[in-house]
Coordinates of C-alpha atoms in Angstrom, one line a residue:
Chain C
X1 CA 29.5 -11.5 -28.0
X2 CA 33.3 -11.5 -27.2
X3 CA 33.1 -7.9 -25.8
X4 CA 30.0 -8.9 -23.8
X5 CA 31.8 -11.8 -22.3
X6 CA 34.6 -9.7 -21.1
X7 CA 32.2 -7.3 -19.6
X8 CA 30.3 -10.0 -17.8
X9 CA 33.6 -11.5 -16.5
X10 CA 34.7 -8.1 -15.3
X11 CA 31.5 -7.2 -13.6
X12 CA 31.1 -10.5 -11.9
X13 CA 34.7 -11.0 -11.0
X14 CA 34.8 -14.6 -12.4
X15 CA 37.3 -16.2 -14.6
X16 CA 37.0 -19.5 -16.3
X17 CA 38.6 -21.6 -19.1
X18 CA 35.3 -21.5 -21.0
X19 CA 34.2 -17.8 -21.1
X20 CA 31.1 -18.4 -23.1
X21 CA 29.6 -20.8 -20.6
X22 CA 30.5 -18.6 -17.7
X23 CA 28.9 -15.7 -19.3
X24 CA 25.7 -17.5 -19.8
X25 CA 25.7 -18.9 -16.2
X26 CA 26.7 -15.5 -14.9
X27 CA 24.0 -13.6 -16.6
X28 CA 21.5 -16.2 -15.4
X29 CA 22.6 -15.7 -11.9
X30 CA 22.5 -11.9 -12.2
X31 CA 18.9 -12.0 -13.5
X32 CA 17.8 -14.5 -10.8
X33 CA 19.3 -12.4 -8.0
X34 CA 17.9 -9.2 -9.4
X35 CA 14.5 -10.7 -10.0
X36 CA 14.4 -12.1 -6.4
X37 CA 15.3 -8.6 -5.0
X38 CA 12.7 -7.0 -7.2
X39 CA 10.2 -9.4 -5.9
X40 CA 11.1 -8.7 -2.3
X41 CA 10.8 -5.0 -2.9
X42 CA 7.4 -5.3 -4.6
X43 CA 5.7 -8.0 -2.6
X44 CA 4.5 -5.7 0.3
X45 CA 2.8 -3.4 -2.2
X46 CA 1.2 -6.4 -3.8
X47 CA 0.2 -7.7 -0.3
X48 CA -1.3 -4.3 0.5
X49 CA -3.4 -4.4 -2.6
X50 CA -4.6 -7.9 -2.0
X51 CA -5.6 -7.0 1.5
X52 CA -7.5 -3.9 0.3
X53 CA -9.5 -6.0 -2.1
X54 CA -10.5 -8.6 0.6
X55 CA -13.0 -8.7 3.4
X56 CA -11.7 -8.4 6.9
X57 CA -13.0 -12.0 7.5
X58 CA -10.7 -13.1 4.6
X59 CA -7.8 -11.9 6.4
X60 CA -8.4 -14.0 9.5
X61 CA -8.4 -17.2 7.6
X62 CA -6.0 -19.8 6.7
X63 CA -4.5 -20.4 4.3
X64 CA -4.1 -16.6 3.7
X65 CA -5.7 -15.2 0.4
X66 CA -3.0 -14.5 -2.1
X67 CA -5.0 -13.3 -5.1
X68 CA -7.0 -10.1 -5.2
X69 CA -10.7 -10.2 -4.2
X70 CA -13.6 -8.1 -5.3
X71 CA -14.1 -5.8 -2.3
X72 CA -11.8 -2.9 -3.3
X73 CA -14.6 -0.5 -4.1
X74 CA -16.5 -1.5 -1.0
X75 CA -13.4 -0.8 1.2
X76 CA -12.6 2.5 -0.5
X77 CA -16.2 3.6 0.0
X78 CA -15.9 2.7 3.7
X79 CA -12.8 4.8 4.0
X80 CA -14.4 7.9 2.2
X81 CA -17.4 7.6 4.3
X82 CA -16.0 7.2 7.6
X83 CA -13.1 9.1 8.8
X84 CA -12.3 12.4 7.0
X85 CA -9.9 11.0 4.4
X86 CA -10.4 13.8 2.0
X87 CA -9.7 16.3 4.7
X88 CA -6.4 14.6 5.7
X89 CA -5.5 14.2 2.1
X90 CA -6.0 17.9 1.6
X91 CA -4.1 18.8 4.8
X92 CA -1.2 16.6 3.6
X93 CA -1.3 18.2 0.2
X94 CA -1.4 21.8 1.4
X95 CA 1.5 21.1 3.8
X96 CA 3.7 19.3 1.3
X97 CA 3.1 21.7 -1.5
X98 CA 3.6 24.9 0.4
X99 CA 6.6 23.5 2.3
X100 CA 8.3 22.4 -0.8
X101 CA 7.6 25.7 -2.5
X102 CA 9.2 27.5 0.3
X103 CA 12.2 25.2 0.5
X104 CA 12.8 25.5 -3.2
X105 CA 12.7 29.3 -3.2
X106 CA 14.7 30.0 -0.1
X107 CA 17.3 27.3 -0.7
X108 CA 17.9 28.0 -4.3
X109 CA 18.2 31.8 -3.6
X110 CA 20.6 31.1 -0.6
X111 CA 22.6 28.5 -2.7
X112 CA 22.9 31.0 -5.5
X113 CA 24.2 33.6 -3.1
X114 CA 26.7 31.4 -1.5
X115 CA 27.9 30.2 -5.0
X116 CA 28.1 33.4 -6.9
X117 CA 28.4 36.4 -4.5
X118 CA 31.3 37.4 -2.2
X119 CA 30.6 38.9 1.1
X120 CA 32.1 39.3 4.5
X121 CA 31.9 36.2 6.7
X122 CA 30.8 34.0 3.8
X123 CA 33.0 31.0 4.7
X124 CA 32.1 30.9 8.5
X125 CA 28.4 31.4 7.7
X126 CA 28.5 28.5 5.3
X127 CA 30.4 26.3 7.8
X128 CA 27.8 27.1 10.4
X129 CA 25.2 26.1 8.0
X130 CA 26.9 22.7 7.5
X131 CA 27.3 22.2 11.3
X132 CA 23.6 22.6 11.7
X133 CA 23.1 19.5 9.6
X134 CA 24.7 17.3 12.3
X135 CA 22.1 18.2 14.9
X136 CA 19.3 15.6 15.2
X137 CA 15.9 16.8 14.9
X138 CA 14.9 15.4 18.3
X139 CA 17.2 17.5 20.1
X140 CA 15.0 20.6 19.8
X141 CA 11.7 18.8 19.7
X142 CA 10.4 19.7 23.1
X143 CA 11.3 23.5 22.9
X144 CA 9.9 23.6 19.4
X145 CA 6.7 22.3 20.8
X146 CA 6.7 25.0 23.4
X147 CA 7.3 27.7 20.8
X148 CA 4.3 26.4 19.0
X149 CA 2.3 26.7 22.0
X150 CA 3.5 30.2 22.7
X151 CA 2.9 31.2 19.0
X152 CA -0.6 29.6 19.2
X153 CA 0.3 27.3 16.2
X154 CA -0.8 24.0 17.9
X155 CA -3.3 22.4 15.6
X156 CA -2.3 24.8 12.8
X157 CA -0.9 23.5 9.6
X158 CA 1.6 26.4 9.4
X159 CA 3.3 24.6 12.4
X160 CA 4.2 21.9 9.7
X161 CA 5.1 24.3 7.0
X162 CA 7.2 27.3 8.5
X163 CA 9.9 25.8 10.8
X164 CA 11.5 23.8 8.0
X165 CA 11.0 26.2 5.3
X166 CA 14.7 26.7 4.6
X167 CA 16.9 23.7 5.0
X168 CA 20.6 23.5 5.4
X169 CA 20.8 20.5 3.2
X170 CA 18.8 22.3 0.5
X171 CA 21.0 25.2 0.5
X172 CA 24.1 23.0 0.4
X173 CA 22.6 21.0 -2.5
X174 CA 21.7 24.1 -4.5
X175 CA 25.1 25.8 -3.9
X176 CA 27.0 22.7 -5.2
X177 CA 24.8 22.6 -8.3
X178 CA 24.8 26.3 -9.0
X179 CA 28.6 26.2 -8.6
X180 CA 29.0 23.5 -11.2
X181 CA 26.5 24.7 -13.9
X182 CA 26.5 28.5 -13.8
X183 CA 29.7 30.2 -15.0
X184 CA 30.8 33.5 -13.7
X185 CA 30.9 34.9 -17.4
X186 CA 27.0 34.4 -17.5
X187 CA 26.6 36.4 -14.2
X188 CA 28.9 39.2 -15.4
X189 CA 27.0 39.4 -18.8
X190 CA 23.8 39.5 -16.9
X191 CA 25.1 42.5 -14.8
X192 CA 26.4 44.3 -17.9
X193 CA 22.8 43.9 -19.3
X194 CA 21.6 45.7 -16.2
X195 CA 20.3 42.8 -14.0
X196 CA 20.4 43.5 -10.3
X197 CA 21.3 40.8 -7.8
X198 CA 17.8 39.4 -7.4
X199 CA 17.2 39.5 -11.2
X200 CA 20.4 37.6 -11.7
X201 CA 18.9 34.9 -9.4
X202 CA 15.4 34.9 -10.7
X203 CA 15.9 35.6 -14.4
X204 CA 19.3 34.1 -15.2
X205 CA 20.0 31.3 -12.7
X206 CA 16.7 29.8 -11.8
X207 CA 15.8 28.4 -15.4
X208 CA 19.3 26.8 -15.4
X209 CA 18.8 25.3 -11.9
X210 CA 15.6 23.3 -12.9
X211 CA 17.1 19.8 -12.7
X212 CA 18.4 20.4 -9.2
X213 CA 15.2 22.0 -8.2
X214 CA 13.3 19.0 -9.4
X215 CA 15.4 16.6 -7.3
X216 CA 15.4 18.8 -4.2
X217 CA 11.6 19.3 -4.7
X218 CA 10.8 15.4 -4.8
X219 CA 13.1 14.9 -1.7
X220 CA 11.3 17.6 0.2
X221 CA 7.8 16.7 -0.9
X222 CA 8.4 13.1 0.1
X223 CA 9.9 14.0 3.5
X224 CA 7.1 16.3 4.2
X225 CA 4.3 14.1 3.0
X226 CA 5.7 11.1 4.9
X227 CA 6.7 12.9 8.2
X228 CA 5.1 11.5 11.2
X229 CA 6.8 12.5 14.5
X230 CA 6.5 16.3 14.2
X231 CA 2.8 16.3 13.2
X232 CA 2.1 13.8 16.0
X233 CA 3.6 16.3 18.4
X234 CA 1.8 19.6 17.2
X235 CA -1.5 18.3 15.9
X236 CA -4.1 16.6 18.0
X237 CA -7.5 17.5 16.4
X238 CA -8.8 15.2 13.6
X239 CA -9.7 18.0 11.2
X240 CA -5.9 18.9 11.0
X241 CA -4.6 15.3 10.7
X242 CA -2.2 14.6 8.0
X243 CA -2.7 11.5 6.0
X244 CA 0.1 9.6 7.9
X245 CA -1.6 10.5 11.1
X246 CA -5.0 9.4 9.9
X247 CA -4.0 5.9 8.7
X248 CA -1.9 5.6 11.9
X249 CA -4.8 6.3 14.0
X250 CA -7.1 4.1 12.0
X251 CA -4.7 1.3 12.4
X252 CA -5.0 1.7 16.2
X253 CA -8.8 2.1 16.2
X254 CA -10.2 0.0 13.5
X255 CA -8.4 -3.3 14.2
X256 CA -11.7 -5.1 13.6
X257 CA -12.0 -3.6 10.1
X258 CA -8.6 -4.4 8.9
X259 CA -9.4 -4.3 5.2
X260 CA -10.5 -0.8 5.6
X261 CA -7.3 0.2 7.2
X262 CA -5.5 -1.5 4.3
X263 CA -7.6 0.3 1.7
X264 CA -6.8 3.6 3.4
X265 CA -3.1 2.7 3.4
X266 CA -3.3 2.0 -0.2
X267 CA -5.0 5.2 -1.0
X268 CA -2.4 7.1 0.8
X269 CA 0.4 5.3 -0.9
X270 CA -0.7 5.0 -4.6
X271 CA -0.3 8.8 -5.4
X272 CA 3.3 8.6 -4.1
X273 CA 4.0 5.6 -6.4
X274 CA 2.4 7.4 -9.4
X275 CA 4.4 10.6 -8.8
X276 CA 7.6 8.5 -8.4
X277 CA 7.0 6.5 -11.5
X278 CA 6.7 9.6 -13.6
X279 CA 9.9 11.3 -12.2
X280 CA 11.9 8.3 -11.1
X281 CA 14.6 8.5 -13.7
X282 CA 15.3 12.1 -13.1
X283 CA 15.1 11.7 -9.4
X284 CA 17.5 8.8 -9.2
X285 CA 20.0 10.4 -11.6
X286 CA 19.9 13.5 -9.4
X287 CA 20.6 11.5 -6.3
X288 CA 23.4 9.6 -7.9
X289 CA 24.9 12.9 -9.1
X290 CA 24.7 14.3 -5.7
X291 CA 26.3 11.4 -3.9
X292 CA 29.7 11.4 -5.8
X293 CA 30.2 15.1 -6.3
X294 CA 33.3 16.5 -4.7
Chain O
X1 CA 27.6 49.8 8.5
X2 CA 27.8 51.8 5.3
X3 CA 30.6 49.5 4.0
X4 CA 28.2 46.6 4.1
X5 CA 25.8 48.2 1.7
X6 CA 27.0 46.4 -1.5
X7 CA 26.6 43.1 0.3
X8 CA 23.0 43.7 1.3
X9 CA 21.6 41.5 -1.6
X10 CA 23.4 38.3 -0.7
X11 CA 22.8 38.8 2.9
X12 CA 19.1 39.2 2.2
X13 CA 19.2 36.2 0.0
X14 CA 20.7 33.9 2.6
X15 CA 18.8 35.4 5.6
X16 CA 15.7 33.3 5.7
X17 CA 17.6 30.2 6.7
X18 CA 19.5 32.0 9.5
X19 CA 16.4 33.7 10.8
X20 CA 14.4 30.4 10.8
X21 CA 17.2 28.6 12.3
X22 CA 17.6 31.1 15.1
X23 CA 13.9 30.7 16.1
X24 CA 13.2 27.1 15.4
X25 CA 16.6 25.5 15.6
X26 CA 19.3 27.3 17.7
X27 CA 17.0 28.6 20.4
X28 CA 15.3 25.2 20.9
X29 CA 18.7 23.5 21.2
X30 CA 19.9 26.0 23.8
X31 CA 16.6 25.8 25.6
X32 CA 16.7 22.0 25.7
X33 CA 20.1 22.3 27.3
X34 CA 18.6 24.5 29.9
X35 CA 15.6 22.2 30.4
X36 CA 17.8 19.2 30.9
X37 CA 18.9 20.7 34.2
X38 CA 15.4 21.3 35.3
X39 CA 12.3 19.5 36.4
X40 CA 9.3 20.7 34.5
X41 CA 5.9 19.3 33.5
X42 CA 5.3 21.9 30.9
X43 CA 2.7 23.9 32.9
X44 CA 4.0 24.7 36.5
X45 CA 7.2 26.3 37.5
X46 CA 10.7 25.0 36.2
X47 CA 12.8 23.8 39.1
X48 CA 16.6 23.7 38.8
X49 CA 17.8 20.3 39.8
X50 CA 21.5 20.4 38.5
X51 CA 22.6 17.1 37.1
X52 CA 19.9 15.0 38.6
X53 CA 18.1 14.3 35.3
X54 CA 21.2 12.7 34.0
X55 CA 22.2 10.8 37.2
X56 CA 18.7 9.4 37.3
X57 CA 18.9 8.4 33.8
X58 CA 22.1 6.5 34.1
X59 CA 21.9 5.1 37.6
X60 CA 18.2 4.6 38.3
X61 CA 16.3 4.1 35.1
X62 CA 16.2 0.5 33.7
X63 CA 13.9 1.5 30.8
X64 CA 16.5 4.1 29.6
X65 CA 19.1 1.3 29.4
X66 CA 16.7 -1.1 27.7
X67 CA 16.0 1.6 25.1
X68 CA 19.6 2.2 24.5
X69 CA 20.3 -1.6 24.1
X70 CA 17.3 -1.8 21.8
X71 CA 18.4 1.0 19.6
X72 CA 21.9 -0.4 19.2
X73 CA 20.6 -4.0 18.6
X74 CA 18.2 -2.9 16.0
X75 CA 20.8 -0.5 14.4
X76 CA 23.2 -3.4 14.2
X77 CA 20.6 -6.0 13.1
X78 CA 19.5 -3.7 10.2
X79 CA 22.7 -1.9 9.2
X80 CA 25.0 -4.8 8.5
X81 CA 22.7 -6.9 6.3
X82 CA 21.3 -3.8 4.6
X83 CA 24.6 -2.4 3.5
X84 CA 25.9 -5.8 2.5
X85 CA 22.8 -6.5 0.4
X86 CA 23.1 -2.9 -1.1
X87 CA 26.6 -3.7 -2.2
X88 CA 25.7 -6.9 -3.9
X89 CA 22.6 -5.2 -5.6
X90 CA 24.9 -2.4 -6.7
X91 CA 27.4 -4.9 -8.3
X92 CA 24.6 -6.6 -10.1
X93 CA 23.0 -3.3 -11.3
X94 CA 26.4 -2.4 -12.6
X95 CA 26.7 -5.5 -14.8
X96 CA 27.1 -4.2 -18.3
X97 CA 24.8 -6.6 -20.0
X98 CA 22.0 -6.1 -17.6
X99 CA 18.7 -4.9 -19.3
X100 CA 15.9 -2.9 -17.7
X101 CA 18.4 -1.2 -15.6
X102 CA 16.2 1.9 -15.0
X103 CA 13.2 -0.4 -14.2
X104 CA 15.3 -2.3 -11.7
X105 CA 16.6 0.9 -10.1
X106 CA 13.1 2.3 -9.8
X107 CA 11.8 -1.0 -8.3
X108 CA 14.5 -1.1 -5.8
X109 CA 14.1 2.4 -4.8
X110 CA 10.3 2.2 -4.4
X111 CA 10.3 1.0 -0.8
X112 CA 12.3 4.3 0.2
X113 CA 9.6 6.7 -1.1
X114 CA 6.8 5.0 0.8
X115 CA 5.8 6.4 4.1
X116 CA 7.1 4.6 7.2
X117 CA 3.7 4.7 8.6
X118 CA 2.3 2.7 5.6
X119 CA 5.3 0.4 5.7
X120 CA 4.8 -0.3 9.3
X121 CA 1.0 -0.9 8.8
X122 CA 1.8 -3.4 6.0
X123 CA 4.5 -5.2 7.9
X124 CA 2.3 -5.3 10.8
X125 CA 0.1 -7.6 8.9
X126 CA 3.1 -9.9 8.1
X127 CA 4.0 -10.1 11.8
X128 CA 0.6 -10.7 13.5
X129 CA 0.7 -13.5 16.0
X130 CA -2.6 -15.0 15.2
X131 CA -3.3 -14.2 11.5
X132 CA 0.0 -12.8 10.3
X133 CA 1.2 -14.0 7.0
X134 CA 4.6 -15.2 8.2
X135 CA 3.0 -17.2 11.2
X136 CA 0.6 -18.6 8.7
X137 CA 3.4 -19.9 6.6
X138 CA 5.3 -21.1 9.6
X139 CA 2.2 -22.9 10.8
X140 CA 1.6 -24.5 7.3
X141 CA 5.3 -25.7 7.4
X142 CA 4.6 -27.3 10.8
X143 CA 6.9 -24.9 12.6
X144 CA 5.9 -23.2 15.9
X145 CA 4.4 -19.7 15.5
X146 CA 6.4 -16.7 16.8
X147 CA 4.9 -14.0 19.1
X148 CA 6.7 -11.4 17.0
X149 CA 5.6 -8.2 18.6
X150 CA 5.8 -9.4 22.2
X151 CA 9.1 -11.2 22.0
X152 CA 12.1 -9.1 22.9
X153 CA 14.4 -10.5 20.2
X154 CA 11.8 -11.1 17.4
X155 CA 10.3 -7.7 17.6
X156 CA 13.7 -6.3 16.9
X157 CA 13.9 -8.6 13.9
X158 CA 10.6 -7.4 12.7
X159 CA 11.6 -3.7 13.0
X160 CA 15.1 -4.5 11.4
X161 CA 13.5 -6.1 8.4
X162 CA 11.4 -3.1 7.9
X163 CA 14.5 -0.8 7.9
X164 CA 16.4 -3.3 5.6
X165 CA 13.4 -3.3 3.2
X166 CA 13.2 0.5 3.1
X167 CA 16.9 1.3 2.8
X168 CA 18.7 -1.4 0.8
X169 CA 17.7 0.1 -2.5
X170 CA 18.7 3.7 -1.5
X171 CA 22.1 2.5 -0.4
X172 CA 22.4 0.4 -3.5
X173 CA 21.9 3.3 -5.7
X174 CA 24.5 5.4 -3.8
X175 CA 26.9 2.6 -4.1
X176 CA 26.1 2.2 -7.9
X177 CA 27.0 5.9 -8.3
X178 CA 30.4 5.2 -6.6
X179 CA 31.0 2.1 -8.8
X180 CA 30.3 4.1 -11.9
X181 CA 32.6 6.9 -10.9
X182 CA 35.6 4.5 -10.9
X183 CA 37.5 5.1 -14.2
X184 CA 37.7 2.1 -16.5
X185 CA 41.4 2.6 -17.3
X186 CA 42.2 1.5 -13.7
X187 CA 40.8 -1.8 -14.4
X188 CA 42.4 -2.1 -17.9
X189 CA 45.8 -1.2 -16.6
X190 CA 45.5 -3.7 -13.7
X191 CA 44.5 -6.4 -16.2
X192 CA 47.6 -5.6 -18.3
X193 CA 49.7 -5.9 -15.2
X194 CA 48.1 -9.4 -14.6
X195 CA 46.1 -8.6 -11.5
X196 CA 43.3 -11.1 -10.9
X197 CA 39.6 -10.1 -10.6
X198 CA 39.8 -10.6 -6.8
X199 CA 42.9 -8.5 -6.6
X200 CA 41.3 -5.8 -8.8
X201 CA 38.3 -5.8 -6.4
X202 CA 40.3 -5.7 -3.3
X203 CA 42.9 -3.0 -4.5
X204 CA 40.8 -0.9 -6.9
X205 CA 37.0 -1.1 -6.2
X206 CA 37.0 -1.4 -2.4
X207 CA 39.5 1.5 -1.7
X208 CA 37.8 3.8 -4.2
X209 CA 34.4 2.9 -2.8
X210 CA 35.4 3.5 0.8
X211 CA 34.5 7.1 1.2
X212 CA 31.0 6.2 -0.1
X213 CA 30.7 3.1 2.2
X214 CA 31.7 5.4 5.1
X215 CA 29.1 7.9 4.0
X216 CA 26.2 5.3 4.1
X217 CA 27.5 3.8 7.4
X218 CA 27.3 7.2 9.1
X219 CA 24.0 7.8 7.5
X220 CA 22.7 4.6 8.8
X221 CA 24.0 5.3 12.2
X222 CA 22.3 8.6 12.4
X223 CA 19.0 7.2 11.1
X224 CA 19.3 4.1 13.3
X225 CA 19.7 6.1 16.4
X226 CA 16.7 8.1 15.5
X227 CA 14.2 5.2 14.9
X228 CA 10.8 6.0 16.0
X229 CA 7.9 5.6 13.6
X230 CA 8.4 1.8 12.9
X231 CA 8.3 0.7 16.5
X232 CA 5.7 3.3 17.4
X233 CA 3.2 2.0 14.8
X234 CA 4.1 -1.7 15.3
X235 CA 4.1 -1.8 19.1
X236 CA 2.6 1.4 20.3
X237 CA 4.1 3.7 22.9
X238 CA 5.3 0.8 25.0
X239 CA 7.6 -0.9 22.6
X240 CA 5.6 -4.2 23.1
X241 CA 4.8 -6.3 26.2
X242 CA 8.5 -6.9 26.8
X243 CA 9.6 -3.4 25.7
X244 CA 11.7 -5.0 23.1
X245 CA 10.9 -2.3 20.5
X246 CA 11.3 0.6 22.9
X247 CA 13.9 2.8 21.1
X248 CA 15.5 5.8 22.5
X249 CA 13.4 8.3 20.6
X250 CA 10.3 6.3 21.5
X251 CA 11.2 6.6 25.1
X252 CA 12.0 10.3 24.6
X253 CA 8.6 10.8 23.1
X254 CA 6.9 8.9 26.0
X255 CA 8.7 10.9 28.7
X256 CA 7.9 14.2 27.0
X257 CA 4.4 13.9 25.5
X258 CA 2.9 11.1 27.6
X259 CA 4.4 11.6 31.0
X260 CA 4.8 15.4 30.6
X261 CA 8.4 15.2 32.0
X262 CA 10.0 17.8 29.8
X263 CA 13.2 18.3 31.7
X264 CA 13.8 14.5 31.9
X265 CA 13.0 14.0 28.2
X266 CA 15.4 16.9 27.4
X267 CA 18.2 15.1 29.1
X268 CA 17.4 12.0 27.0
X269 CA 17.5 14.2 23.9
X270 CA 21.1 15.4 24.9
X271 CA 22.2 11.7 25.5
X272 CA 20.8 10.9 22.1
X273 CA 22.8 13.7 20.5
X274 CA 26.1 12.8 22.4
X275 CA 25.5 9.1 21.3
X276 CA 25.1 10.0 17.7
X277 CA 28.1 12.1 17.6
X278 CA 30.2 9.6 19.5
X279 CA 29.0 6.6 17.4
X280 CA 29.4 8.4 14.1
X281 CA 33.0 9.3 15.2
X282 CA 33.7 5.6 16.2
X283 CA 32.3 4.5 12.8
X284 CA 34.4 6.9 11.0
X285 CA 37.5 5.8 12.8
X286 CA 36.7 2.2 12.3
X287 CA 35.9 2.3 8.6
X288 CA 38.6 4.6 7.6
X289 CA 41.1 2.5 9.4
X290 CA 43.9 1.0 7.2
X291 CA 43.1 3.4 4.3
X292 CA 45.5 1.6 2.0
X293 CA 44.3 -2.1 1.7

């Protein structure tokens, strides 16, 4: 208890003549604060769920419905019947999975090369890579659209997959990680055993890089799955809509059937929550590690 | 060329990024600079007009200045509370006795993984004028309703709230990492030297956290200047009846893909780029000022 009290005091920055009482008060305050914050984080999700289980008439009523209703399946069926939900879901899945796979391959390979090989102009090339991270995406938006027109990639999913298939951030991330976990001795041993450069990457390094690949993979997948501006620019036919485009367009069109829009939003959000819940510990640990390195 | 032969493998391994960047990154950037000095509707001929896009933008386009003002206002209204709240959350998360740490971290981080489109649709239902949740509560409390999406100030508050909700947990986790990287002996030594908790916070925690705070400020600046999806979903292309939600990127999108003014929109893109650069620099100067507290 005594050690605990000291910890509490240290972490709260409070001092008092009666440490025991302060500790109790302090932890009550911390839990209250954390609880309120958690409530604020979760309430919009709860609200989304409540709205997805209500009728549209329920929503235009006062006082607002605060408990779930029984219309969830009805609303989900309406979404599945109406507007090509599966198609958009499939499009988003194809785009996010292929994009992530390419990013992981190209970035880990380049990160490995930057970390473990020497070659002329390595430093300026890496500096250039870092500089490209400073440029906002919107700067090239219009020419990128024109390039897609010239390539005939308008309304093609590859327009969402290829341009960002090797990211500067990803290479930077993988280089840092490779540098810190793979020792030169291991590379030399691999060479002596007859590995060629690509084998060193594929057979020796890649298995060790798994944790970093997992974090980069989640970041990339989420970014790809959630992107809206670029798909909005290059995709205009409904069959090629991503999920984000679909729910955004439903929000504009079906304002009279609000519960259906909410159900679609719920259906677009739940898979993310499931995936995140499965990997959150590793993901957050990876992010924290990345943010304090150097 | 023969001397480069042993380096072929690493060059091949890094080449995908550089090839893709040449085609989809560098060329577009240069081309947008070229476009910024032309008038072009995307179909007809490009016409060189010198600096006229920029001079029009600055001297003769009230909507541009509205969008600049909106962008800065929303950035300020969202960044300050968000980073402050994140700092508080990080301190609480760092409390040694706190249980369910992993659970709390995951819950606080959850908003950040959700798509902005989904978030904007959900928050849209909070901010509806007639049937929105918040106006319902205001009405029940006998307070006047707020026309959230059409009032020039309240629409900014609504957008800022979405940004705060989405990013507070992310920043808190970054701060938490910073807090945990401060070695405990520093506090122990300070305690032995008789430093109070406040003194320890001001002369150990804050200075050591400074680089990370700077990192989050710059990141929030870059993100804040690029705000698009939130106002787009919440208010449509226009930014609301009073244009209170018309951000710079939303305006850029309108000029390019609604009005087909590619040259003009490219000029806006360059102004955006310069603003982000200048503003990040000012932030950096401001936050790193007085390095030794």
